[in-house]
PDB file of C-alpha atoms and ligand atoms in Angstrom:
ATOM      1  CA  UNK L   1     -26.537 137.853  74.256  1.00 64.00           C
ATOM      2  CA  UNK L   2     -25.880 134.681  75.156  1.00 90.00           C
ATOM      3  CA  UNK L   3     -26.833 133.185  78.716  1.00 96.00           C
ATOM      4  CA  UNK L   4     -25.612 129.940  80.103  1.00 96.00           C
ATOM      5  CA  UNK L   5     -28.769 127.444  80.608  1.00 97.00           C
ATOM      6  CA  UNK L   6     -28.842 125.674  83.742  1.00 97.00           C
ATOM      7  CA  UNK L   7     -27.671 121.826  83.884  1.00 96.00           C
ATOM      8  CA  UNK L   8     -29.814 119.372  84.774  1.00 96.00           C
ATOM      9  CA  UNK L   9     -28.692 118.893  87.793  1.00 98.00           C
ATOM     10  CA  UNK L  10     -28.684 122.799  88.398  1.00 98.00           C
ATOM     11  CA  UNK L  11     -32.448 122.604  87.395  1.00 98.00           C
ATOM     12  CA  UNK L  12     -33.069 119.628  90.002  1.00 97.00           C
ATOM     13  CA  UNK L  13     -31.487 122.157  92.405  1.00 97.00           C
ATOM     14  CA  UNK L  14     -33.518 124.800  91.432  1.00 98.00           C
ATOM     15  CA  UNK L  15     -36.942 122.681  91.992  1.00 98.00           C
ATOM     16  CA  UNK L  16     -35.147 121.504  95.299  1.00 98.00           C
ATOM     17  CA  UNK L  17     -35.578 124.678  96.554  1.00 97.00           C
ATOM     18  CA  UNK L  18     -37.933 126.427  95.427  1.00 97.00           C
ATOM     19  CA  UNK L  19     -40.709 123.242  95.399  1.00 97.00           C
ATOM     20  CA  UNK L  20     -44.026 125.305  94.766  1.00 98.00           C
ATOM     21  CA  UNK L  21     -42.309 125.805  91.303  1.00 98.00           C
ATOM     22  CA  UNK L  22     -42.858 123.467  88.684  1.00 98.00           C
ATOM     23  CA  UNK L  23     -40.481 122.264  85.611  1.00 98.00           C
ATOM     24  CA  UNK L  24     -42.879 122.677  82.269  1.00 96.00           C
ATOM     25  CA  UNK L  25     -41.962 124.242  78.688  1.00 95.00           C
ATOM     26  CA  UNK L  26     -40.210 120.588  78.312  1.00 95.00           C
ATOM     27  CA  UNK L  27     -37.776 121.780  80.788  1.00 95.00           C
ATOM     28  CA  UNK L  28     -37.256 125.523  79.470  1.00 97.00           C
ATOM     29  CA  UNK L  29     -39.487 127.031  82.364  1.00 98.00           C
ATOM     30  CA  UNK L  30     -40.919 126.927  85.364  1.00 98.00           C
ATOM     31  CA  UNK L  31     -44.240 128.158  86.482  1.00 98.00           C
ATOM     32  CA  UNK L  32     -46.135 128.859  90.225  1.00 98.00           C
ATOM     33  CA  UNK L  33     -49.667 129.924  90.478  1.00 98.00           C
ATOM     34  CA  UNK L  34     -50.239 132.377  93.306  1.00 98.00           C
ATOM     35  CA  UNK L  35     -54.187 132.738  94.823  1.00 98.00           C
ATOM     36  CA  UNK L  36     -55.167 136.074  96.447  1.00 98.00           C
ATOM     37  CA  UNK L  37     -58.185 137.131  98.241  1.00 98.00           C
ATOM     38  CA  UNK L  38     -58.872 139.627  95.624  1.00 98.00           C
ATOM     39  CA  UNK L  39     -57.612 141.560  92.459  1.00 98.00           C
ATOM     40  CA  UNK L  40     -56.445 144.343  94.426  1.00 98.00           C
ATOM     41  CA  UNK L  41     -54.254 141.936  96.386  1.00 98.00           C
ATOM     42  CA  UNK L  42     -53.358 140.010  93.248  1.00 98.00           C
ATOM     43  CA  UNK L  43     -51.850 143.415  91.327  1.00 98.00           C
ATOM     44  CA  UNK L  44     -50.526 144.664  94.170  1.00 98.00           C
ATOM     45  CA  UNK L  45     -48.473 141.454  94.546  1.00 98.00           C
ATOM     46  CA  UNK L  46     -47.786 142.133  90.687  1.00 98.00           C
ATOM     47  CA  UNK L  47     -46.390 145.873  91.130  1.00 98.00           C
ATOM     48  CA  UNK L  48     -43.723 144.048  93.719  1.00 98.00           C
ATOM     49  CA  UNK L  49     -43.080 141.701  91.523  1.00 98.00           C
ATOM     50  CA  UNK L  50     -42.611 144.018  88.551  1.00 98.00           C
ATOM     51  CA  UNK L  51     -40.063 146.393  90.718  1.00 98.00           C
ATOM     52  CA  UNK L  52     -38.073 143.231  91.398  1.00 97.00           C
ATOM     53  CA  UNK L  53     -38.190 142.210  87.538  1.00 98.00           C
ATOM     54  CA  UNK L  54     -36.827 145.575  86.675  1.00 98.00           C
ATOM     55  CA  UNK L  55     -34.274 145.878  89.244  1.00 98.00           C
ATOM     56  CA  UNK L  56     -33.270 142.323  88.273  1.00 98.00           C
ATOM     57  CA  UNK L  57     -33.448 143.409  84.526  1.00 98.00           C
ATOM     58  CA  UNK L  58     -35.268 140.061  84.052  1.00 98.00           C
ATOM     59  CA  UNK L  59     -39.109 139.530  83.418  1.00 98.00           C
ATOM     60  CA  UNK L  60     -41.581 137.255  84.548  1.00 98.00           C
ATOM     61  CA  UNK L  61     -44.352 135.877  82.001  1.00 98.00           C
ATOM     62  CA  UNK L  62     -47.189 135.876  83.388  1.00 98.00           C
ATOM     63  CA  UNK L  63     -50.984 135.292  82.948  1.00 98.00           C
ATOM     64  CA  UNK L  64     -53.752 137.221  85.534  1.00 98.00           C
ATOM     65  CA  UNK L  65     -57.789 136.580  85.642  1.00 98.00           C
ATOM     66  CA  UNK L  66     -59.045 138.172  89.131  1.00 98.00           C
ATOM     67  CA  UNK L  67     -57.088 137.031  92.344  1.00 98.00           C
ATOM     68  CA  UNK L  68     -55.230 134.661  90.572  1.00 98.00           C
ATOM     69  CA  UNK L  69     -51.428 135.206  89.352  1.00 98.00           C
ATOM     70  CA  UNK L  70     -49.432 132.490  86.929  1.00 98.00           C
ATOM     71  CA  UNK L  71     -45.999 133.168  86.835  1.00 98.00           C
ATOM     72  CA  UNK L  72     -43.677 132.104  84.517  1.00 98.00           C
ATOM     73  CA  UNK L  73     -40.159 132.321  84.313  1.00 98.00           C
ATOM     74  CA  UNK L  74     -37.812 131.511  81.693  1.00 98.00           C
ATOM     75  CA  UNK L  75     -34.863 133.107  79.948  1.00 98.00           C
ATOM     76  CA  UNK L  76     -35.255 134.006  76.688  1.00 97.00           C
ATOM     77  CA  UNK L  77     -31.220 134.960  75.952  1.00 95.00           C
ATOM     78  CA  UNK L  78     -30.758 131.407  77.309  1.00 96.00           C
ATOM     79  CA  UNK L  79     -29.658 128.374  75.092  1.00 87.00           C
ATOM     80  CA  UNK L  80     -30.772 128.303  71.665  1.00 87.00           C
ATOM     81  CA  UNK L  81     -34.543 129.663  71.701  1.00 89.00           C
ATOM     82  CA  UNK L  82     -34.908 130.242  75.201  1.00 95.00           C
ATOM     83  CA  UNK L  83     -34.319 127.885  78.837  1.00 97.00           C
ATOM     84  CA  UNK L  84     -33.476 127.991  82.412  1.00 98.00           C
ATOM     85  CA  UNK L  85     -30.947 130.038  84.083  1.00 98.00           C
ATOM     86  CA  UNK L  86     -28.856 130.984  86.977  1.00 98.00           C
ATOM     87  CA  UNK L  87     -31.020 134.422  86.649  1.00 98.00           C
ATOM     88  CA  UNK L  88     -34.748 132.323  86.880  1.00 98.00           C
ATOM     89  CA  UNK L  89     -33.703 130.892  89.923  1.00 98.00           C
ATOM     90  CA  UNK L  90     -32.458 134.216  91.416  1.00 98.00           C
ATOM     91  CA  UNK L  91     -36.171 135.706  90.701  1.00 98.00           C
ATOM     92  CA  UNK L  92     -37.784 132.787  91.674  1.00 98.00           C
ATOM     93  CA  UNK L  93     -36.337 132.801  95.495  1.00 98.00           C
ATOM     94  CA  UNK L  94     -37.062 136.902  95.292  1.00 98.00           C
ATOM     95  CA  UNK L  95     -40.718 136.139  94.724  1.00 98.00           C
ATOM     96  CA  UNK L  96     -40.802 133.328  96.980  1.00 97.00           C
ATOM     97  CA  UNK L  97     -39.441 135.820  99.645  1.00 96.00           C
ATOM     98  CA  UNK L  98     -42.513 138.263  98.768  1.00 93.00           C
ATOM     99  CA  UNK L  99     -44.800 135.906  98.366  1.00 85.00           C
TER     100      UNK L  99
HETATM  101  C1  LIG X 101     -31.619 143.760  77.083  1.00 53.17           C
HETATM  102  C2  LIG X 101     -32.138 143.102  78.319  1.00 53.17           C
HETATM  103  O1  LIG X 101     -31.156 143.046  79.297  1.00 53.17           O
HETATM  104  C3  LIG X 101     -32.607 141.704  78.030  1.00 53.17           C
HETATM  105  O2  LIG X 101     -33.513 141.704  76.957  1.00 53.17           O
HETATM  106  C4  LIG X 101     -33.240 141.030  79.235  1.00 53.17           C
HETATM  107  C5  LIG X 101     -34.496 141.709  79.740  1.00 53.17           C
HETATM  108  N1  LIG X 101     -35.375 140.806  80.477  1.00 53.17           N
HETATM  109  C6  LIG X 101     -35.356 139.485  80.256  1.00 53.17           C
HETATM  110  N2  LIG X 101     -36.266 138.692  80.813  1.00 53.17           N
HETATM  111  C7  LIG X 101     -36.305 137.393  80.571  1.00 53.17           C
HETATM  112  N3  LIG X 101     -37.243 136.626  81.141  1.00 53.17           N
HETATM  113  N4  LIG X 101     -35.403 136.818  79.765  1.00 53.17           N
HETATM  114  C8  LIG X 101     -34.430 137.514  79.170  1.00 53.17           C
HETATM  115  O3  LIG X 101     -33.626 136.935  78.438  1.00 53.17           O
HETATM  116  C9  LIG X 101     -34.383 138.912  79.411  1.00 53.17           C
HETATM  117  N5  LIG X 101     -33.438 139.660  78.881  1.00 53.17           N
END
């Protein structure tokens, strides 16, 4: 199903306000790295996350080695094989709010 990719001035917006998240994917995603004391911290942050991602019905990608969490957010029902959208930037300010 198709979702409606953010503009690029939507995406500026986006980085406005949520500035520990960075544009890569040539535009398509963005991506924060979150450091915890310790795996247990780093997966519990990760169960949150996943409860929001559900409730959301949208899914981070993301990439774990110890205390260290890289999120990545993009929309895969987005544009023509995948971008931004209005539902990235929702989960990006609910992680922002955990984090
Ligand atoms: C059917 C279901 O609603 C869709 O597949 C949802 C699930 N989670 C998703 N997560 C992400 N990141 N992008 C999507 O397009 C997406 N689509």
């Amino acid at each position: 199903m198709a979702v409606p990719e953010l503009d690029a001035q939507e995406t500026e917006q986006l980085l406005a306000d949520h500035p520990d998240w960075s544009l890569g994917r040539e535009g398509k995603a963005i991506t924060r790295t979150f450091q915890f004391g310790d795996f247990s911290e780093a997966w519990g942050f990760m169960s949150r996350v996943a409860l929001l991602a559900e409730a959301q019905d949208h899914h981070p990608e993301w990439f774990n080695v110890y205390a260290k969490v890289e999120v990545t957010l993009t929309t895969h029902d987005a544009g023509e094989s995948g971008g931004l959208s209005a539902r990235d930037a929702k989960l990006a300010a609910s992680i922002d709010a955990l984090a």
